[in-house]
Amino acid sequence: MSSNRWLVGEVAYVDRMPALALEALNEKQRKVAEELMNGPRGGVKGPFIPLLRSPELVDRLGRVGEYLRFGSALDARVRELVTLIVAREWTNQFEWAVHVPLALEAGIERDVIDALAQGRDPKGMTASEEIAYEVCAELSRTKGVCELTYRRAIEAFGEAGLIEIVSVYGYFVTISAIMNIAHTAPPEGCTQLRFSAHTRRTKSYRYAPALSAAAGWAT
């Protein structure tokens, strides 16, 4: 495949918004690109490739993501779990590939990650992971959380912690949606997520909800 084409299973995709040539960048785009290259991300990668079309947005959104990933007081296990939940729900190949190693490094069990990948409710999570999972799963299903889930989350994380969990969730929903629209390619050689049954049937969609309550997985 060319550098702008990539495969998921038997389906080929064309990167709709590939990396912009350096000489094609305007002054603002060049400034933002240099900041990304010199910052903790080390380059214009993943979602920031399509986002560079809107340099003011990539600057502001990038700072939010930088805080959530590198500056937040949220426990790394919880942060990476929430990130994987969103990546799986949106079947975003790039974020899944990038964050599985980070999740393992943070201490999340491989069985938990495998369950998420297969659209199953994970077993064997820590108490804080279970609560964070319930918050995200309920938020995905109902666009809110019930009083019991809210109280459990407040007890486990406090108000600031819960706000940061929801902010990580929302940030990666935004990032995943941007890459899904742009068909941003995952890193070469990564382990890819499976399609849901709905996605396999239509083949016009690359992504579908993947929490077990919504997906209906094909074998």
JSON list of C-alpha atoms in Angstrom, two decimals:
[
{"chain": "A", "resi": 1, "resn": "MET", "atom": "CA", "xyz": [0.00, 0.00, 0.00]},
{"chain": "A", "resi": 2, "resn": "SER", "atom": "CA", "xyz": [1.10, 3.61, -0.50]},
{"chain": "A", "resi": 3, "resn": "SER", "atom": "CA", "xyz": [1.84, 5.79, 2.49]},
{"chain": "A", "resi": 4, "resn": "ASN", "atom": "CA", "xyz": [-1.70, 7.19, 2.28]},
{"chain": "A", "resi": 5, "resn": "ARG", "atom": "CA", "xyz": [-3.40, 3.76, 2.17]},
{"chain": "A", "resi": 6, "resn": "TRP", "atom": "CA", "xyz": [-3.73, 1.21, 4.93]},
{"chain": "A", "resi": 7, "resn": "LEU", "atom": "CA", "xyz": [-5.64, -1.96, 5.77]},
{"chain": "A", "resi": 8, "resn": "VAL", "atom": "CA", "xyz": [-7.89, -3.20, 8.56]},
{"chain": "A", "resi": 9, "resn": "GLY", "atom": "CA", "xyz": [-8.46, -6.88, 7.88]},
{"chain": "A", "resi": 10, "resn": "GLU", "atom": "CA", "xyz": [-9.64, -7.08, 4.28]},
{"chain": "A", "resi": 11, "resn": "VAL", "atom": "CA", "xyz": [-10.78, -3.45, 4.06]},
{"chain": "A", "resi": 12, "resn": "ALA", "atom": "CA", "xyz": [-8.49, -0.76, 2.64]},
{"chain": "A", "resi": 13, "resn": "TYR", "atom": "CA", "xyz": [-8.66, 2.88, 3.68]},
{"chain": "A", "resi": 14, "resn": "VAL", "atom": "CA", "xyz": [-7.25, 6.06, 2.21]},
{"chain": "A", "resi": 15, "resn": "ASP", "atom": "CA", "xyz": [-5.90, 8.62, 4.64]},
{"chain": "A", "resi": 16, "resn": "ARG", "atom": "CA", "xyz": [-8.19, 11.56, 3.88]},
{"chain": "A", "resi": 17, "resn": "MET", "atom": "CA", "xyz": [-6.03, 14.14, 5.64]},
{"chain": "A", "resi": 18, "resn": "PRO", "atom": "CA", "xyz": [-2.40, 13.03, 5.35]},
{"chain": "A", "resi": 19, "resn": "ALA", "atom": "CA", "xyz": [0.53, 14.91, 6.80]},
{"chain": "A", "resi": 20, "resn": "LEU", "atom": "CA", "xyz": [1.03, 18.36, 5.31]},
{"chain": "A", "resi": 21, "resn": "ALA", "atom": "CA", "xyz": [4.36, 19.06, 3.63]},
{"chain": "A", "resi": 22, "resn": "LEU", "atom": "CA", "xyz": [6.54, 21.37, 5.68]},
{"chain": "A", "resi": 23, "resn": "GLU", "atom": "CA", "xyz": [6.80, 23.87, 2.83]},
{"chain": "A", "resi": 24, "resn": "ALA", "atom": "CA", "xyz": [2.99, 24.00, 2.60]},
{"chain": "A", "resi": 25, "resn": "LEU", "atom": "CA", "xyz": [2.51, 25.15, 6.21]},
{"chain": "A", "resi": 26, "resn": "ASN", "atom": "CA", "xyz": [1.53, 28.72, 6.95]},
{"chain": "A", "resi": 27, "resn": "GLU", "atom": "CA", "xyz": [3.21, 30.66, 9.75]},
{"chain": "A", "resi": 28, "resn": "LYS", "atom": "CA", "xyz": [0.75, 29.56, 12.46]},
{"chain": "A", "resi": 29, "resn": "GLN", "atom": "CA", "xyz": [0.82, 25.92, 11.36]},
{"chain": "A", "resi": 30, "resn": "ARG", "atom": "CA", "xyz": [4.61, 25.92, 11.33]},
{"chain": "A", "resi": 31, "resn": "LYS", "atom": "CA", "xyz": [4.74, 27.42, 14.84]},
{"chain": "A", "resi": 32, "resn": "VAL", "atom": "CA", "xyz": [2.34, 24.81, 16.22]},
{"chain": "A", "resi": 33, "resn": "ALA", "atom": "CA", "xyz": [4.18, 21.98, 14.43]},
{"chain": "A", "resi": 34, "resn": "GLU", "atom": "CA", "xyz": [7.49, 23.10, 15.93]},
{"chain": "A", "resi": 35, "resn": "GLU", "atom": "CA", "xyz": [5.95, 23.23, 19.41]},
{"chain": "A", "resi": 36, "resn": "LEU", "atom": "CA", "xyz": [4.66, 19.66, 18.98]},
{"chain": "A", "resi": 37, "resn": "MET", "atom": "CA", "xyz": [8.04, 18.45, 17.74]},
{"chain": "A", "resi": 38, "resn": "ASN", "atom": "CA", "xyz": [9.84, 20.09, 20.65]},
{"chain": "A", "resi": 39, "resn": "GLY", "atom": "CA", "xyz": [7.27, 19.05, 23.29]},
{"chain": "A", "resi": 40, "resn": "PRO", "atom": "CA", "xyz": [6.63, 15.75, 25.09]},
{"chain": "A", "resi": 41, "resn": "ARG", "atom": "CA", "xyz": [4.85, 14.25, 22.05]},
{"chain": "A", "resi": 42, "resn": "GLY", "atom": "CA", "xyz": [8.00, 14.54, 19.97]},
{"chain": "A", "resi": 43, "resn": "GLY", "atom": "CA", "xyz": [6.32, 15.29, 16.65]},
{"chain": "A", "resi": 44, "resn": "VAL", "atom": "CA", "xyz": [3.16, 15.87, 14.64]},
{"chain": "A", "resi": 45, "resn": "LYS", "atom": "CA", "xyz": [1.57, 12.45, 15.04]},
{"chain": "A", "resi": 46, "resn": "GLY", "atom": "CA", "xyz": [-1.83, 10.76, 15.07]},
{"chain": "A", "resi": 47, "resn": "PRO", "atom": "CA", "xyz": [-4.68, 13.21, 15.62]},
{"chain": "A", "resi": 48, "resn": "PHE", "atom": "CA", "xyz": [-2.42, 16.22, 15.25]},
{"chain": "A", "resi": 49, "resn": "ILE", "atom": "CA", "xyz": [-1.87, 15.40, 11.57]},
{"chain": "A", "resi": 50, "resn": "PRO", "atom": "CA", "xyz": [-5.49, 16.24, 10.59]},
{"chain": "A", "resi": 51, "resn": "LEU", "atom": "CA", "xyz": [-5.82, 18.80, 13.40]},
{"chain": "A", "resi": 52, "resn": "LEU", "atom": "CA", "xyz": [-2.99, 20.87, 11.94]},
{"chain": "A", "resi": 53, "resn": "ARG", "atom": "CA", "xyz": [-5.52, 22.09, 9.36]},
{"chain": "A", "resi": 54, "resn": "SER", "atom": "CA", "xyz": [-6.89, 24.20, 12.24]},
{"chain": "A", "resi": 55, "resn": "PRO", "atom": "CA", "xyz": [-3.72, 25.39, 14.00]},
{"chain": "A", "resi": 56, "resn": "GLU", "atom": "CA", "xyz": [-5.49, 27.44, 16.67]},
{"chain": "A", "resi": 57, "resn": "LEU", "atom": "CA", "xyz": [-7.56, 24.41, 17.63]},
{"chain": "A", "resi": 58, "resn": "VAL", "atom": "CA", "xyz": [-4.61, 22.02, 17.65]},
{"chain": "A", "resi": 59, "resn": "ASP", "atom": "CA", "xyz": [-2.76, 24.47, 19.89]},
{"chain": "A", "resi": 60, "resn": "ARG", "atom": "CA", "xyz": [-5.58, 24.72, 22.42]},
{"chain": "A", "resi": 61, "resn": "LEU", "atom": "CA", "xyz": [-6.72, 21.10, 22.26]},
{"chain": "A", "resi": 62, "resn": "GLY", "atom": "CA", "xyz": [-3.14, 19.92, 22.41]},
{"chain": "A", "resi": 63, "resn": "ARG", "atom": "CA", "xyz": [-2.60, 21.77, 25.68]},
{"chain": "A", "resi": 64, "resn": "VAL", "atom": "CA", "xyz": [-5.66, 20.07, 27.17]},
{"chain": "A", "resi": 65, "resn": "GLY", "atom": "CA", "xyz": [-4.37, 16.66, 26.12]},
{"chain": "A", "resi": 66, "resn": "GLU", "atom": "CA", "xyz": [-0.89, 17.47, 27.37]},
{"chain": "A", "resi": 67, "resn": "TYR", "atom": "CA", "xyz": [-2.27, 18.31, 30.80]},
{"chain": "A", "resi": 68, "resn": "LEU", "atom": "CA", "xyz": [-4.50, 15.23, 30.97]},
{"chain": "A", "resi": 69, "resn": "ARG", "atom": "CA", "xyz": [-1.71, 12.87, 29.95]},
{"chain": "A", "resi": 70, "resn": "PHE", "atom": "CA", "xyz": [1.36, 14.47, 31.47]},
{"chain": "A", "resi": 71, "resn": "GLY", "atom": "CA", "xyz": [0.14, 16.87, 34.19]},
{"chain": "A", "resi": 72, "resn": "SER", "atom": "CA", "xyz": [-2.98, 15.36, 35.72]},
{"chain": "A", "resi": 73, "resn": "ALA", "atom": "CA", "xyz": [-2.96, 13.98, 39.26]},
{"chain": "A", "resi": 74, "resn": "LEU", "atom": "CA", "xyz": [-5.18, 11.11, 38.08]},
{"chain": "A", "resi": 75, "resn": "ASP", "atom": "CA", "xyz": [-3.63, 7.68, 38.63]},
{"chain": "A", "resi": 76, "resn": "ALA", "atom": "CA", "xyz": [-2.00, 6.43, 35.42]},
{"chain": "A", "resi": 77, "resn": "ARG", "atom": "CA", "xyz": [-3.88, 3.11, 35.59]},
{"chain": "A", "resi": 78, "resn": "VAL", "atom": "CA", "xyz": [-7.23, 4.89, 35.65]},
{"chain": "A", "resi": 79, "resn": "ARG", "atom": "CA", "xyz": [-6.23, 7.37, 32.96]},
{"chain": "A", "resi": 80, "resn": "GLU", "atom": "CA", "xyz": [-5.01, 4.66, 30.60]},
{"chain": "A", "resi": 81, "resn": "LEU", "atom": "CA", "xyz": [-8.04, 2.47, 31.27]},
{"chain": "A", "resi": 82, "resn": "VAL", "atom": "CA", "xyz": [-10.39, 5.32, 30.36]},
{"chain": "A", "resi": 83, "resn": "THR", "atom": "CA", "xyz": [-8.35, 5.98, 27.23]},
{"chain": "A", "resi": 84, "resn": "LEU", "atom": "CA", "xyz": [-8.59, 2.34, 26.13]},
{"chain": "A", "resi": 85, "resn": "ILE", "atom": "CA", "xyz": [-12.32, 2.26, 26.82]},
{"chain": "A", "resi": 86, "resn": "VAL", "atom": "CA", "xyz": [-12.83, 5.18, 24.45]},
{"chain": "A", "resi": 87, "resn": "ALA", "atom": "CA", "xyz": [-10.41, 3.80, 21.85]},
{"chain": "A", "resi": 88, "resn": "ARG", "atom": "CA", "xyz": [-12.29, 0.49, 21.90]},
{"chain": "A", "resi": 89, "resn": "GLU", "atom": "CA", "xyz": [-15.73, 2.12, 21.84]},
{"chain": "A", "resi": 90, "resn": "TRP", "atom": "CA", "xyz": [-14.75, 4.15, 18.79]},
{"chain": "A", "resi": 91, "resn": "THR", "atom": "CA", "xyz": [-12.58, 1.35, 17.35]},
{"chain": "A", "resi": 92, "resn": "ASN", "atom": "CA", "xyz": [-9.79, 3.88, 16.94]},
{"chain": "A", "resi": 93, "resn": "GLN", "atom": "CA", "xyz": [-6.78, 1.93, 15.78]},
{"chain": "A", "resi": 94, "resn": "PHE", "atom": "CA", "xyz": [-4.21, 4.67, 16.46]},
{"chain": "A", "resi": 95, "resn": "GLU", "atom": "CA", "xyz": [-5.12, 5.39, 20.08]},
{"chain": "A", "resi": 96, "resn": "TRP", "atom": "CA", "xyz": [-5.49, 1.69, 20.86]},
{"chain": "A", "resi": 97, "resn": "ALA", "atom": "CA", "xyz": [-2.04, 0.91, 19.45]},
{"chain": "A", "resi": 98, "resn": "VAL", "atom": "CA", "xyz": [-0.40, 3.81, 21.27]},
{"chain": "A", "resi": 99, "resn": "HIS", "atom": "CA", "xyz": [-2.05, 3.31, 24.65]},
{"chain": "A", "resi": 100, "resn": "VAL", "atom": "CA", "xyz": [-1.97, -0.49, 25.11]},
{"chain": "A", "resi": 101, "resn": "PRO", "atom": "CA", "xyz": [1.78, -0.37, 25.94]},
{"chain": "A", "resi": 102, "resn": "LEU", "atom": "CA", "xyz": [1.18, 2.62, 28.23]},
{"chain": "A", "resi": 103, "resn": "ALA", "atom": "CA", "xyz": [-1.64, 0.75, 29.98]},
{"chain": "A", "resi": 104, "resn": "LEU", "atom": "CA", "xyz": [0.57, -2.30, 30.53]},
{"chain": "A", "resi": 105, "resn": "GLU", "atom": "CA", "xyz": [3.35, -0.08, 31.83]},
{"chain": "A", "resi": 106, "resn": "ALA", "atom": "CA", "xyz": [0.87, 1.56, 34.23]},
{"chain": "A", "resi": 107, "resn": "GLY", "atom": "CA", "xyz": [-0.02, -1.87, 35.63]},
{"chain": "A", "resi": 108, "resn": "ILE", "atom": "CA", "xyz": [-3.28, -2.77, 33.91]},
{"chain": "A", "resi": 109, "resn": "GLU", "atom": "CA", "xyz": [-3.54, -6.54, 33.49]},
{"chain": "A", "resi": 110, "resn": "ARG", "atom": "CA", "xyz": [-3.32, -8.02, 29.99]},
{"chain": "A", "resi": 111, "resn": "ASP", "atom": "CA", "xyz": [-6.58, -9.93, 30.62]},
{"chain": "A", "resi": 112, "resn": "VAL", "atom": "CA", "xyz": [-8.37, -6.62, 31.22]},
{"chain": "A", "resi": 113, "resn": "ILE", "atom": "CA", "xyz": [-7.03, -5.20, 27.96]},
{"chain": "A", "resi": 114, "resn": "ASP", "atom": "CA", "xyz": [-7.94, -8.35, 26.04]},
{"chain": "A", "resi": 115, "resn": "ALA", "atom": "CA", "xyz": [-11.49, -8.24, 27.41]},
{"chain": "A", "resi": 116, "resn": "LEU", "atom": "CA", "xyz": [-11.89, -4.64, 26.28]},
{"chain": "A", "resi": 117, "resn": "ALA", "atom": "CA", "xyz": [-10.56, -5.54, 22.84]},
{"chain": "A", "resi": 118, "resn": "GLN", "atom": "CA", "xyz": [-13.15, -8.33, 22.56]},
{"chain": "A", "resi": 119, "resn": "GLY", "atom": "CA", "xyz": [-16.05, -6.16, 23.77]},
{"chain": "A", "resi": 120, "resn": "ARG", "atom": "CA", "xyz": [-16.41, -8.00, 27.08]},
{"chain": "A", "resi": 121, "resn": "ASP", "atom": "CA", "xyz": [-16.75, -6.59, 30.59]},
{"chain": "A", "resi": 122, "resn": "PRO", "atom": "CA", "xyz": [-13.27, -7.05, 32.11]},
{"chain": "A", "resi": 123, "resn": "LYS", "atom": "CA", "xyz": [-12.78, -9.20, 35.20]},
{"chain": "A", "resi": 124, "resn": "GLY", "atom": "CA", "xyz": [-10.07, -8.88, 37.81]},
{"chain": "A", "resi": 125, "resn": "MET", "atom": "CA", "xyz": [-9.84, -5.10, 37.82]},
{"chain": "A", "resi": 126, "resn": "THR", "atom": "CA", "xyz": [-8.82, -3.13, 40.89]},
{"chain": "A", "resi": 127, "resn": "ALA", "atom": "CA", "xyz": [-11.57, -1.32, 42.81]},
{"chain": "A", "resi": 128, "resn": "SER", "atom": "CA", "xyz": [-10.67, 2.03, 41.27]},
{"chain": "A", "resi": 129, "resn": "GLU", "atom": "CA", "xyz": [-10.51, 0.53, 37.78]},
{"chain": "A", "resi": 130, "resn": "GLU", "atom": "CA", "xyz": [-13.96, -1.04, 38.23]},
{"chain": "A", "resi": 131, "resn": "ILE", "atom": "CA", "xyz": [-15.49, 2.28, 39.26]},
{"chain": "A", "resi": 132, "resn": "ALA", "atom": "CA", "xyz": [-13.83, 4.16, 36.40]},
{"chain": "A", "resi": 133, "resn": "TYR", "atom": "CA", "xyz": [-15.04, 1.47, 33.99]},
{"chain": "A", "resi": 134, "resn": "GLU", "atom": "CA", "xyz": [-18.61, 1.76, 35.29]},
{"chain": "A", "resi": 135, "resn": "VAL", "atom": "CA", "xyz": [-18.53, 5.55, 34.94]},
{"chain": "A", "resi": 136, "resn": "CYS", "atom": "CA", "xyz": [-17.40, 5.29, 31.32]},
{"chain": "A", "resi": 137, "resn": "ALA", "atom": "CA", "xyz": [-19.69, 2.41, 30.39]},
{"chain": "A", "resi": 138, "resn": "GLU", "atom": "CA", "xyz": [-22.71, 4.14, 31.91]},
{"chain": "A", "resi": 139, "resn": "LEU", "atom": "CA", "xyz": [-21.77, 7.46, 30.34]},
{"chain": "A", "resi": 140, "resn": "SER", "atom": "CA", "xyz": [-21.56, 5.75, 26.95]},
{"chain": "A", "resi": 141, "resn": "ARG", "atom": "CA", "xyz": [-24.93, 4.03, 27.36]},
{"chain": "A", "resi": 142, "resn": "THR", "atom": "CA", "xyz": [-27.00, 6.75, 29.01]},
{"chain": "A", "resi": 143, "resn": "LYS", "atom": "CA", "xyz": [-25.01, 9.98, 28.50]},
{"chain": "A", "resi": 144, "resn": "GLY", "atom": "CA", "xyz": [-24.85, 10.37, 32.27]},
{"chain": "A", "resi": 145, "resn": "VAL", "atom": "CA", "xyz": [-24.46, 8.31, 35.45]},
{"chain": "A", "resi": 146, "resn": "CYS", "atom": "CA", "xyz": [-26.94, 7.26, 38.11]},
{"chain": "A", "resi": 147, "resn": "GLU", "atom": "CA", "xyz": [-26.72, 8.45, 41.70]},
{"chain": "A", "resi": 148, "resn": "LEU", "atom": "CA", "xyz": [-25.12, 5.21, 42.90]},
{"chain": "A", "resi": 149, "resn": "THR", "atom": "CA", "xyz": [-22.36, 5.33, 40.30]},
{"chain": "A", "resi": 150, "resn": "TYR", "atom": "CA", "xyz": [-21.81, 9.02, 40.99]},
{"chain": "A", "resi": 151, "resn": "ARG", "atom": "CA", "xyz": [-21.48, 8.47, 44.74]},
{"chain": "A", "resi": 152, "resn": "ARG", "atom": "CA", "xyz": [-19.10, 5.56, 44.28]},
{"chain": "A", "resi": 153, "resn": "ALA", "atom": "CA", "xyz": [-16.96, 7.64, 41.95]},
{"chain": "A", "resi": 154, "resn": "ILE", "atom": "CA", "xyz": [-16.88, 10.61, 44.33]},
{"chain": "A", "resi": 155, "resn": "GLU", "atom": "CA", "xyz": [-15.88, 8.33, 47.20]},
{"chain": "A", "resi": 156, "resn": "ALA", "atom": "CA", "xyz": [-13.10, 6.78, 45.11]},
{"chain": "A", "resi": 157, "resn": "PHE", "atom": "CA", "xyz": [-11.75, 9.82, 43.26]},
{"chain": "A", "resi": 158, "resn": "GLY", "atom": "CA", "xyz": [-13.24, 12.97, 44.79]},
{"chain": "A", "resi": 159, "resn": "GLU", "atom": "CA", "xyz": [-14.91, 15.68, 42.76]},
{"chain": "A", "resi": 160, "resn": "ALA", "atom": "CA", "xyz": [-11.71, 16.79, 41.03]},
{"chain": "A", "resi": 161, "resn": "GLY", "atom": "CA", "xyz": [-10.78, 13.21, 40.16]},
{"chain": "A", "resi": 162, "resn": "LEU", "atom": "CA", "xyz": [-14.19, 12.47, 38.67]},
{"chain": "A", "resi": 163, "resn": "ILE", "atom": "CA", "xyz": [-14.05, 15.64, 36.59]},
{"chain": "A", "resi": 164, "resn": "GLU", "atom": "CA", "xyz": [-10.67, 14.57, 35.26]},
{"chain": "A", "resi": 165, "resn": "ILE", "atom": "CA", "xyz": [-11.94, 11.07, 34.42]},
{"chain": "A", "resi": 166, "resn": "VAL", "atom": "CA", "xyz": [-14.81, 12.55, 32.43]},
{"chain": "A", "resi": 167, "resn": "SER", "atom": "CA", "xyz": [-12.42, 15.03, 30.82]},
{"chain": "A", "resi": 168, "resn": "VAL", "atom": "CA", "xyz": [-10.08, 12.23, 29.70]},
{"chain": "A", "resi": 169, "resn": "TYR", "atom": "CA", "xyz": [-13.12, 10.40, 28.32]},
{"chain": "A", "resi": 170, "resn": "GLY", "atom": "CA", "xyz": [-14.35, 13.49, 26.46]},
{"chain": "A", "resi": 171, "resn": "TYR", "atom": "CA", "xyz": [-10.93, 14.43, 25.15]},
{"chain": "A", "resi": 172, "resn": "PHE", "atom": "CA", "xyz": [-10.34, 11.02, 23.61]},
{"chain": "A", "resi": 173, "resn": "VAL", "atom": "CA", "xyz": [-13.86, 10.94, 22.16]},
{"chain": "A", "resi": 174, "resn": "THR", "atom": "CA", "xyz": [-12.99, 14.17, 20.34]},
{"chain": "A", "resi": 175, "resn": "ILE", "atom": "CA", "xyz": [-9.59, 12.87, 19.24]},
{"chain": "A", "resi": 176, "resn": "SER", "atom": "CA", "xyz": [-11.04, 9.53, 18.08]},
{"chain": "A", "resi": 177, "resn": "ALA", "atom": "CA", "xyz": [-13.85, 11.22, 16.14]},
{"chain": "A", "resi": 178, "resn": "ILE", "atom": "CA", "xyz": [-11.34, 13.45, 14.33]},
{"chain": "A", "resi": 179, "resn": "MET", "atom": "CA", "xyz": [-9.16, 10.50, 13.34]},
{"chain": "A", "resi": 180, "resn": "ASN", "atom": "CA", "xyz": [-12.14, 8.37, 12.34]},
{"chain": "A", "resi": 181, "resn": "ILE", "atom": "CA", "xyz": [-13.37, 11.11, 10.01]},
{"chain": "A", "resi": 182, "resn": "ALA", "atom": "CA", "xyz": [-9.87, 11.67, 8.62]},
{"chain": "A", "resi": 183, "resn": "HIS", "atom": "CA", "xyz": [-9.05, 7.92, 8.35]},
{"chain": "A", "resi": 184, "resn": "THR", "atom": "CA", "xyz": [-5.79, 8.58, 10.18]},
{"chain": "A", "resi": 185, "resn": "ALA", "atom": "CA", "xyz": [-3.56, 5.53, 9.85]},
{"chain": "A", "resi": 186, "resn": "PRO", "atom": "CA", "xyz": [-2.44, 3.57, 12.92]},
{"chain": "A", "resi": 187, "resn": "PRO", "atom": "CA", "xyz": [1.26, 2.93, 13.54]},
{"chain": "A", "resi": 188, "resn": "GLU", "atom": "CA", "xyz": [2.71, 0.35, 11.16]},
{"chain": "A", "resi": 189, "resn": "GLY", "atom": "CA", "xyz": [2.72, -3.23, 12.42]},
{"chain": "A", "resi": 190, "resn": "CYS", "atom": "CA", "xyz": [0.33, -2.61, 15.31]},
{"chain": "A", "resi": 191, "resn": "THR", "atom": "CA", "xyz": [-2.23, -5.15, 16.54]},
{"chain": "A", "resi": 192, "resn": "GLN", "atom": "CA", "xyz": [-5.56, -4.03, 15.12]},
{"chain": "A", "resi": 193, "resn": "LEU", "atom": "CA", "xyz": [-8.96, -4.04, 16.74]},
{"chain": "A", "resi": 194, "resn": "ARG", "atom": "CA", "xyz": [-11.72, -6.24, 15.37]},
{"chain": "A", "resi": 195, "resn": "PHE", "atom": "CA", "xyz": [-14.79, -4.84, 13.71]},
{"chain": "A", "resi": 196, "resn": "SER", "atom": "CA", "xyz": [-18.21, -5.23, 15.27]},
{"chain": "A", "resi": 197, "resn": "ALA", "atom": "CA", "xyz": [-20.85, -7.29, 13.47]},
{"chain": "A", "resi": 198, "resn": "HIS", "atom": "CA", "xyz": [-22.56, -4.09, 12.29]},
{"chain": "A", "resi": 199, "resn": "THR", "atom": "CA", "xyz": [-19.34, -2.77, 10.77]},
{"chain": "A", "resi": 200, "resn": "ARG", "atom": "CA", "xyz": [-18.67, -6.09, 9.02]},
{"chain": "A", "resi": 201, "resn": "ARG", "atom": "CA", "xyz": [-22.15, -6.06, 7.48]},
{"chain": "A", "resi": 202, "resn": "THR", "atom": "CA", "xyz": [-22.09, -2.50, 6.15]},
{"chain": "A", "resi": 203, "resn": "LYS", "atom": "CA", "xyz": [-18.39, -2.17, 5.31]},
{"chain": "A", "resi": 204, "resn": "SER", "atom": "CA", "xyz": [-19.15, 1.52, 4.79]},
{"chain": "A", "resi": 205, "resn": "TYR", "atom": "CA", "xyz": [-18.28, 2.25, 8.40]},
{"chain": "A", "resi": 206, "resn": "ARG", "atom": "CA", "xyz": [-14.89, 1.73, 9.92]},
{"chain": "A", "resi": 207, "resn": "TYR", "atom": "CA", "xyz": [-15.98, 2.25, 13.50]},
{"chain": "A", "resi": 208, "resn": "ALA", "atom": "CA", "xyz": [-18.84, 1.10, 15.70]},
{"chain": "A", "resi": 209, "resn": "PRO", "atom": "CA", "xyz": [-19.60, 1.15, 19.44]},
{"chain": "A", "resi": 210, "resn": "ALA", "atom": "CA", "xyz": [-17.85, -1.74, 21.11]},
{"chain": "A", "resi": 211, "resn": "LEU", "atom": "CA", "xyz": [-18.95, -1.94, 24.72]},
{"chain": "A", "resi": 212, "resn": "SER", "atom": "CA", "xyz": [-20.55, -5.35, 25.06]},
{"chain": "A", "resi": 213, "resn": "ALA", "atom": "CA", "xyz": [-24.02, -3.95, 25.73]},
{"chain": "A", "resi": 214, "resn": "ALA", "atom": "CA", "xyz": [-24.08, -2.27, 22.33]},
{"chain": "A", "resi": 215, "resn": "ALA", "atom": "CA", "xyz": [-21.85, -4.12, 19.91]},
{"chain": "A", "resi": 216, "resn": "GLY", "atom": "CA", "xyz": [-23.09, -7.65, 19.04]},
{"chain": "A", "resi": 217, "resn": "TRP", "atom": "CA", "xyz": [-19.71, -9.11, 18.11]},
{"chain": "A", "resi": 218, "resn": "ALA", "atom": "CA", "xyz": [-19.15, -11.34, 15.12]},
{"chain": "A", "resi": 219, "resn": "THR", "atom": "CA", "xyz": [-16.92, -14.38, 15.56]}
]
